[in-house]
Amino acid sequence: MTPKEFFEFAKKHNADMVDLKFTDFLGTWQHCSFPIDTWNEGTFEEGVGFDGSSIRGWQGIHMSDMLAVPDPSTAQMDPFFDDPTVSVIANIVDPITKEDYSRDPRHIARKAIEYMKSTDIADTCYIGPEPEFFIFDEVRYEQKQNTGFYAIDSDEGAWNTNRIEEPNLGYKPSYKGGYFPVSPTDTYQNLRSEMTKELKKVGIVIEAHHHEVGTGGQCEIDMEFAELLKMSDQYMWYKYIIKNVAWRHGKTVTFMPKPIFQDNGSGMHSHLSLWKDGKPLFAGDGYAGLSELAIHAIGGILKHAPAILAFAAPSINSYRRLVPGFEAPVNLVMSARNRSAAVRIPMYSSNPKAKRFEFRCPDPTANGYLAWSAMLMASIDGIKNKIDPGKPLDRDIYDMSKEELADVPHVPGSLAESLDALESDHKFLTQGGVFTDDVIETWVSYKKEFELDEMALRPHPYEFELYYDS
């Protein structure tokens, strides 16, 4: 879509407002709205100004002026505003140099794609994520000097089988019992269908939706795979639409990986495949029907996984999920079909176009632009350096003894460990200037200062159970 076509699109839909959206460093959409008659075709070259010092992880106050340059090809009608409003995603530009801003996540994804093309290995990277989320009926939380608590509730919660509901009809998914039940146990069929319809309105192709394993309203809506940049844009729409559809029904959605104690958390298994000249590169006669190139790509993922997880599992809460016993892939091995491995090769189809690998460690707190770019860069590094992923492990990892698992590498046990891994292993990310040293350093320092250090200062509610009467 050209700038001229953008205005034709807006006129066709009677839009008199335009909503400019961009993704901040950590992966949250920011926006500002304008009467559409204040824009012209030049806006798509000149951009609009905003205060970069107010955006997390970006500019200092002494260098706050920045430009958001709208990309007309991303235009969609916003499904939630009362007045017809055309939404457009922006790239971030320095107002003085007119260069793309190095900490703009969308710019990093665009650079990763260009780097991939420059290697002549592939010209297209397809991503197919499976984001999981919880739909709750209420959430309350507080942190003060003398108070620290959270409380969540769900009409579907297994903890509510004894609640006075006048009457309580008892249809509530049990802990770890939420996978694929029909209604009335699954109460969110209609809500997920409405979410799906809204996602389709903005051009997102949906493959399926269903209840997930966890009690308390865990769900999944699967998007069809798409090119990396397009999928990163779509993932922002995905979160926005799912949260807003839930909100208009008096529900709340969280993509937090582990909101419920002793039940499954929410992951975002991410499928990746590389293509060139319209042909898939991952199909071959090797293990699980993979090509040698695909095997080496997996080698890159497994070698660099601890560093990748600084972006792909980027919250302290992420590591409440990455523990044994809740279907989380804590061991860095590959396997065909085995969902307990960090990298799985789906075996649903023999079609070469469907051949891909699935990295199961990421979760939906990730900034897709950064996490999937890091996965692509690790894959390329694996291919260039012919990295061996090791022997596949086709046993049930959770049934193996500690002695058997002693030599199996595992994911970091905390965000701090992942950040340390990123600091010591990021040359594969900085190839071609995709992730700059400044981006790495800023990400690590932000996470340490505003998350790790802040969490370390605060007593945990369970500490009172352990120590109050000591």
XYZ file of C-alpha atoms in Angstrom:
470
model
C 0.000 0.000 0.000
C 1.373 3.400 -0.997
C 0.676 6.635 0.908
C -1.874 7.548 -1.756
C -3.568 4.179 -1.338
C -3.532 4.688 2.431
C -5.750 7.750 2.116
C -7.982 5.971 -0.385
C -8.304 3.112 2.109
C -9.210 5.545 4.892
C -11.797 7.286 2.702
C -13.344 3.964 1.703
C -13.908 3.153 5.378
C -15.028 6.716 6.304
C -12.114 7.039 8.734
C -11.571 10.547 10.042
C -8.910 9.501 12.573
C -5.575 7.708 12.235
C -3.991 5.809 15.112
C -0.195 5.547 15.001
C 1.233 2.511 16.804
C 4.799 1.410 17.520
C 6.436 -1.218 19.723
C 8.583 -0.143 22.649
C 11.845 -1.835 23.585
C 10.223 -4.445 25.826
C 7.456 -5.329 23.357
C 4.383 -3.266 24.274
C 2.408 -1.213 21.780
C 2.333 2.573 22.253
C -0.027 4.832 20.293
C -1.122 8.353 19.451
C -4.148 9.416 17.390
C -4.476 12.232 14.842
C -7.305 13.731 12.807
C -6.604 12.304 9.386
C -6.786 15.705 7.717
C -3.600 16.694 9.601
C -1.678 14.078 7.562
C -0.659 14.067 3.927
C 1.521 11.868 1.749
C 4.597 13.671 3.068
C 3.867 12.357 6.580
C 4.999 8.941 5.399
C 8.459 10.368 4.732
C 8.732 13.055 7.402
C 7.068 11.167 10.269
C 5.561 12.653 13.414
C 7.469 13.694 16.516
C 7.195 12.237 20.018
C 9.071 12.137 23.337
C 11.452 9.175 23.238
C 12.545 9.700 26.843
C 9.112 8.526 28.011
C 9.472 5.153 26.273
C 11.040 2.319 28.294
C 14.680 1.633 27.447
C 14.969 4.371 24.825
C 16.302 7.921 24.924
C 17.574 10.059 27.769
C 15.714 13.301 28.448
C 18.544 15.312 26.906
C 17.990 13.544 23.549
C 14.264 12.928 23.743
C 13.012 14.072 20.317
C 12.262 11.187 17.952
C 10.232 10.531 14.813
C 7.666 7.822 14.167
C 7.442 7.199 10.434
C 4.256 5.323 9.461
C 4.509 2.283 7.204
C 1.458 2.506 4.883
C 1.592 -1.222 4.107
C 0.490 -1.956 7.695
C -2.800 -0.031 7.518
C -5.835 -1.712 9.101
C -9.115 -0.501 10.525
C -8.949 -0.549 14.312
C -11.761 -2.846 15.526
C -12.344 -1.208 18.923
C -12.747 2.555 18.479
C -16.244 4.035 18.208
C -15.214 6.412 15.425
C -13.835 4.774 12.256
C -10.067 4.856 12.766
C -7.345 3.581 10.478
C -4.388 2.110 12.362
C -0.829 2.126 11.038
C 2.450 0.800 12.474
C 5.484 3.091 12.522
C 9.232 2.716 12.242
C 11.323 4.886 14.567
C 13.831 7.375 13.133
C 16.358 9.825 14.588
C 15.171 13.368 13.719
C 18.717 14.679 13.161
C 20.440 11.901 11.231
C 17.218 10.528 9.675
C 18.623 7.051 10.346
C 16.539 4.164 11.670
C 16.733 3.962 15.450
C 18.925 1.064 16.573
C 16.706 0.223 19.578
C 13.498 0.066 17.536
C 12.511 -3.632 17.686
C 10.918 -3.473 14.243
C 14.158 -2.117 12.796
C 16.093 -5.000 14.351
C 13.731 -7.518 12.726
C 14.098 -5.786 9.364
C 17.897 -5.934 9.702
C 17.781 -9.638 10.601
C 15.874 -10.344 7.402
C 18.326 -8.337 5.311
C 21.275 -10.098 6.948
C 19.716 -13.481 6.170
C 19.408 -12.476 2.521
C 22.992 -11.200 2.432
C 24.332 -14.611 3.509
C 22.691 -16.214 0.453
C 21.526 -19.043 2.726
C 17.840 -18.156 2.487
C 15.606 -15.285 1.452
C 12.584 -15.980 3.677
C 12.163 -16.922 7.331
C 8.723 -18.159 8.312
C 7.581 -18.017 11.936
C 4.586 -19.816 13.403
C 4.032 -19.047 17.094
C 1.559 -20.704 19.454
C 0.860 -18.103 22.161
C -1.032 -19.324 25.218
C -2.868 -17.047 27.634
C -5.221 -17.050 30.609
C -8.668 -15.476 30.729
C -9.516 -14.437 34.293
C -12.603 -12.938 35.877
C -10.682 -10.861 38.392
C -7.131 -9.951 39.286
C -5.955 -7.904 42.258
C -2.380 -7.142 43.254
C -0.490 -4.629 45.369
C 3.049 -3.895 46.465
C 3.679 -1.388 49.238
C 6.097 -1.070 52.106
C 3.805 -3.116 54.374
C 1.793 -5.118 51.815
C 2.591 -7.489 48.988
C 0.015 -9.825 47.477
C -1.784 -11.024 44.383
C -5.170 -12.676 44.009
C -6.676 -14.027 40.811
C -10.019 -15.675 40.215
C -11.732 -17.504 37.404
C -15.181 -19.011 37.116
C -13.373 -21.978 35.546
C -10.834 -22.326 38.370
C -10.583 -25.791 39.916
C -10.298 -24.039 43.287
C -13.925 -22.899 42.880
C -15.643 -26.303 42.880
C -16.901 -25.515 46.391
C -17.799 -21.854 45.806
C -21.386 -20.815 46.498
C -22.640 -19.907 43.023
C -26.374 -20.523 43.537
C -26.023 -23.099 42.080
C -22.468 -24.284 41.537
C -22.805 -26.687 38.585
C -19.333 -28.125 38.994
C -18.066 -27.980 35.414
C -14.551 -26.677 36.023
C -11.367 -27.977 34.368
C -9.167 -29.752 36.890
C -5.519 -28.847 37.420
C -3.706 -29.962 34.235
C -7.099 -31.120 32.951
C -8.024 -28.301 30.591
C -6.795 -29.705 27.271
C -9.606 -30.079 24.703
C -12.737 -30.545 26.885
C -16.053 -29.650 25.245
C -18.597 -27.335 26.819
C -19.907 -26.917 29.439
C -16.422 -27.531 30.938
C -14.911 -25.261 28.265
C -16.828 -22.027 28.847
C -14.772 -19.900 26.452
C -15.714 -21.331 23.046
C -17.817 -18.318 22.070
C -15.318 -15.785 23.400
C -12.416 -17.393 21.516
C -14.531 -17.486 18.342
C -15.210 -13.769 18.725
C -11.489 -13.141 19.204
C -10.823 -15.182 16.069
C -13.298 -13.134 14.028
C -11.670 -9.886 15.124
C -8.201 -11.241 14.303
C -9.390 -12.195 10.835
C -10.685 -8.638 10.284
C -7.116 -7.339 10.391
C -5.906 -9.984 7.964
C -4.575 -12.601 10.391
C -5.154 -16.176 9.256
C -6.233 -18.379 12.169
C -5.726 -22.133 12.051
C -7.473 -23.217 15.263
C -8.472 -22.243 18.771
C -8.974 -24.388 21.862
C -8.823 -24.602 25.637
C -5.364 -25.338 27.001
C -4.109 -27.642 29.742
C -4.318 -25.300 32.715
C -7.404 -24.690 34.807
C -8.702 -21.153 35.309
C -9.253 -20.274 31.634
C -6.020 -21.140 29.830
C -6.534 -20.862 26.053
C -4.691 -20.876 22.755
C -5.459 -19.350 19.357
C -3.067 -20.428 16.609
C -2.025 -18.189 13.720
C -0.916 -19.543 10.365
C 2.820 -19.136 9.816
C 3.990 -15.912 8.162
C 7.208 -14.125 7.193
C 9.131 -12.941 10.277
C 8.377 -9.208 10.076
C 4.741 -9.765 9.176
C 4.306 -12.218 12.047
C 5.945 -9.807 14.471
C 3.434 -7.130 13.433
C 0.600 -9.650 13.668
C 1.633 -10.701 17.152
C 1.156 -7.121 18.349
C -2.352 -7.143 16.857
C -2.915 -10.569 18.413
C -2.278 -9.395 21.961
C -4.182 -6.144 21.429
C -7.277 -7.849 20.028
C -7.434 -10.701 22.528
C -7.111 -8.345 25.500
C -9.722 -5.926 24.166
C -12.297 -8.582 23.238
C -11.948 -10.044 26.746
C -12.237 -6.581 28.299
C -15.500 -5.748 26.523
C -16.960 -8.917 28.047
C -15.820 -8.030 31.555
C -12.884 -10.465 31.440
C -9.149 -9.896 31.730
C -6.389 -11.645 29.756
C -2.792 -12.146 30.820
C 0.135 -13.435 28.765
C 2.156 -13.808 31.983
C 3.846 -17.229 31.749
C 3.095 -18.578 35.235
C 0.186 -16.863 37.002
C -1.148 -20.029 38.701
C 0.850 -22.016 41.259
C 1.192 -25.776 40.659
C -0.427 -25.793 37.229
C 0.799 -25.429 33.664
C 2.128 -22.068 32.538
C 1.725 -20.307 29.205
C 4.363 -20.825 26.553
C 4.769 -19.576 23.003
C 6.201 -22.498 21.058
C 7.756 -20.910 17.984
C 8.052 -22.774 14.681
C 10.761 -21.655 12.239
C 11.608 -22.621 8.662
C 13.859 -21.143 5.997
C 13.054 -20.895 2.288
C 14.887 -19.715 -0.814
C 13.510 -18.896 -4.256
C 10.107 -20.157 -3.167
C 11.430 -23.557 -2.057
C 11.666 -24.975 1.499
C 15.180 -25.670 2.763
C 14.480 -27.839 5.801
C 13.217 -31.041 4.154
C 15.737 -33.827 3.532
C 16.651 -37.426 4.249
C 18.257 -36.847 7.640
C 16.839 -37.344 11.128
C 13.057 -36.749 11.238
C 13.094 -35.923 7.530
C 15.357 -32.912 7.985
C 18.019 -31.550 5.662
C 21.607 -31.105 6.806
C 20.996 -27.341 6.740
C 18.035 -27.733 9.130
C 20.062 -29.948 11.492
C 22.757 -27.279 11.676
C 20.143 -24.566 12.239
C 18.881 -26.541 15.229
C 22.488 -26.840 16.397
C 22.685 -23.047 16.419
C 19.461 -22.766 18.403
C 20.583 -25.277 21.040
C 24.079 -23.793 21.361
C 22.817 -20.242 21.804
C 19.538 -21.031 23.607
C 20.583 -19.569 26.990
C 21.352 -16.229 25.310
C 18.238 -16.365 23.090
C 16.089 -16.812 26.198
C 17.124 -13.387 27.473
C 14.774 -12.183 24.701
C 12.467 -15.205 24.273
C 11.761 -15.833 27.980
C 12.479 -12.298 29.159
C 10.694 -12.035 32.503
C 11.476 -13.218 36.009
C 8.147 -15.039 35.889
C 9.272 -16.906 32.744
C 11.462 -19.139 34.897
C 8.548 -20.126 37.143
C 7.316 -21.903 33.988
C 10.643 -23.375 32.862
C 10.728 -26.039 35.580
C 10.271 -29.828 35.353
C 6.824 -31.335 35.709
C 4.571 -28.903 33.856
C 5.320 -29.890 30.236
C 7.961 -27.173 30.050
C 11.020 -27.968 27.888
C 13.880 -27.535 30.333
C 16.413 -29.752 28.541
C 18.304 -28.464 25.521
C 17.972 -31.370 23.126
C 16.100 -32.043 19.893
C 13.573 -34.750 19.221
C 10.960 -35.817 16.711
C 7.491 -35.639 18.239
C 8.717 -35.495 21.847
C 7.222 -32.417 23.504
C 9.590 -32.615 26.456
C 12.515 -31.555 24.252
C 13.486 -27.897 23.794
C 13.447 -28.364 20.013
C 10.769 -30.601 18.523
C 10.377 -31.581 14.878
C 6.639 -31.881 14.166
C 5.792 -35.036 12.228
C 2.188 -34.293 11.242
C 2.906 -34.067 7.521
C 5.355 -35.493 4.967
C 4.953 -32.435 2.754
C 8.397 -30.751 2.387
C 6.704 -27.358 2.734
C 5.597 -28.284 6.247
C 9.073 -29.260 7.452
C 10.177 -27.004 10.301
C 11.440 -27.098 13.851
C 9.654 -25.884 16.955
C 11.569 -24.080 19.705
C 9.426 -24.684 22.792
C 11.178 -22.503 25.376
C 9.828 -19.014 24.474
C 6.808 -17.559 26.241
C 4.349 -14.796 25.310
C 6.017 -12.049 27.365
C 8.621 -12.008 24.583
C 8.977 -9.124 22.161
C 8.426 -11.065 18.933
C 10.586 -8.760 16.836
C 13.570 -9.475 19.095
C 12.950 -13.106 20.068
C 12.339 -14.382 16.527
C 15.204 -12.294 15.148
C 17.480 -13.894 17.767
C 16.230 -17.340 16.717
C 16.934 -16.527 13.067
C 20.431 -15.265 13.864
C 21.208 -18.408 15.893
C 19.941 -20.594 13.036
C 22.149 -18.788 10.529
C 25.132 -19.120 12.855
C 24.460 -22.827 13.154
C 24.276 -23.216 9.375
C 27.394 -21.151 8.675
C 29.457 -22.995 11.285
C 27.870 -26.439 10.779
C 27.015 -26.727 14.479
C 26.127 -30.251 15.606
C 22.959 -30.302 17.754
C 23.983 -33.585 19.383
C 22.110 -36.846 19.386
C 18.317 -36.618 19.391
C 16.557 -37.743 22.543
C 13.382 -39.637 21.774
C 12.691 -40.922 25.279
C 10.322 -39.228 27.711
C 12.774 -36.903 29.426
C 10.575 -36.621 32.509
C 10.888 -40.383 33.111
C 14.686 -40.323 33.031
C 16.705 -40.496 36.234
C 18.934 -37.693 37.492
C 21.950 -39.790 36.575
C 20.694 -40.216 33.004
C 20.023 -36.495 32.710
C 23.382 -35.450 34.183
C 24.973 -34.930 30.772
C 21.918 -33.290 29.166
C 22.258 -29.475 28.990
C 19.355 -27.521 30.395
C 17.888 -24.042 30.139
C 18.943 -21.292 32.546
C 17.198 -21.428 35.875
C 16.539 -17.703 36.108
C 16.410 -14.499 34.130
C 19.731 -13.516 35.721
C 21.385 -16.608 34.223
C 19.928 -15.866 30.778
C 21.179 -12.280 30.917
C 24.639 -13.526 31.923
C 24.536 -15.888 28.947
C 23.586 -13.022 26.641
C 26.483 -10.908 27.923
C 28.976 -13.695 27.261
C 27.440 -15.033 24.023
C 26.105 -12.383 21.643
C 28.521 -12.249 18.712
C 26.072 -14.324 16.691
C 23.505 -11.563 17.246
C 25.738 -8.669 16.237
C 26.674 -10.170 12.864
C 25.737 -7.710 10.126
C 24.964 -5.082 12.774
C 21.565 -6.681 13.447
C 21.714 -6.409 17.248
C 24.140 -3.649 18.188
C 26.297 -3.740 21.313
C 24.208 -0.823 22.560
C 21.005 -2.860 22.193
C 22.514 -5.796 24.107
C 23.924 -3.597 26.856
C 20.713 -1.583 27.215
C 18.551 -4.717 27.362
C 20.727 -6.306 30.045
C 21.048 -3.154 32.138
C 17.318 -2.387 31.929
C 16.353 -5.903 33.002
C 18.816 -5.863 35.871
C 17.934 -2.396 37.154
C 14.146 -2.420 36.798
C 13.347 -6.102 37.269
C 16.050 -8.157 38.985
C 17.204 -5.470 41.423
C 13.656 -4.408 42.262
C 12.536 -7.996 42.873
C 15.550 -8.638 45.097
C 14.482 -5.812 47.438
C 10.997 -7.134 48.170
C 10.005 -9.886 50.602
C 7.906 -12.648 49.028
C 4.586 -13.606 50.661
C 5.763 -17.211 51.048
C 8.716 -16.011 53.115
C 6.239 -15.208 55.892
C 5.089 -18.851 55.775
C 8.688 -19.967 56.078
C 10.246 -17.484 58.445
C 7.746 -15.354 60.385
C 7.851 -17.560 63.477
C 11.561 -18.292 63.279
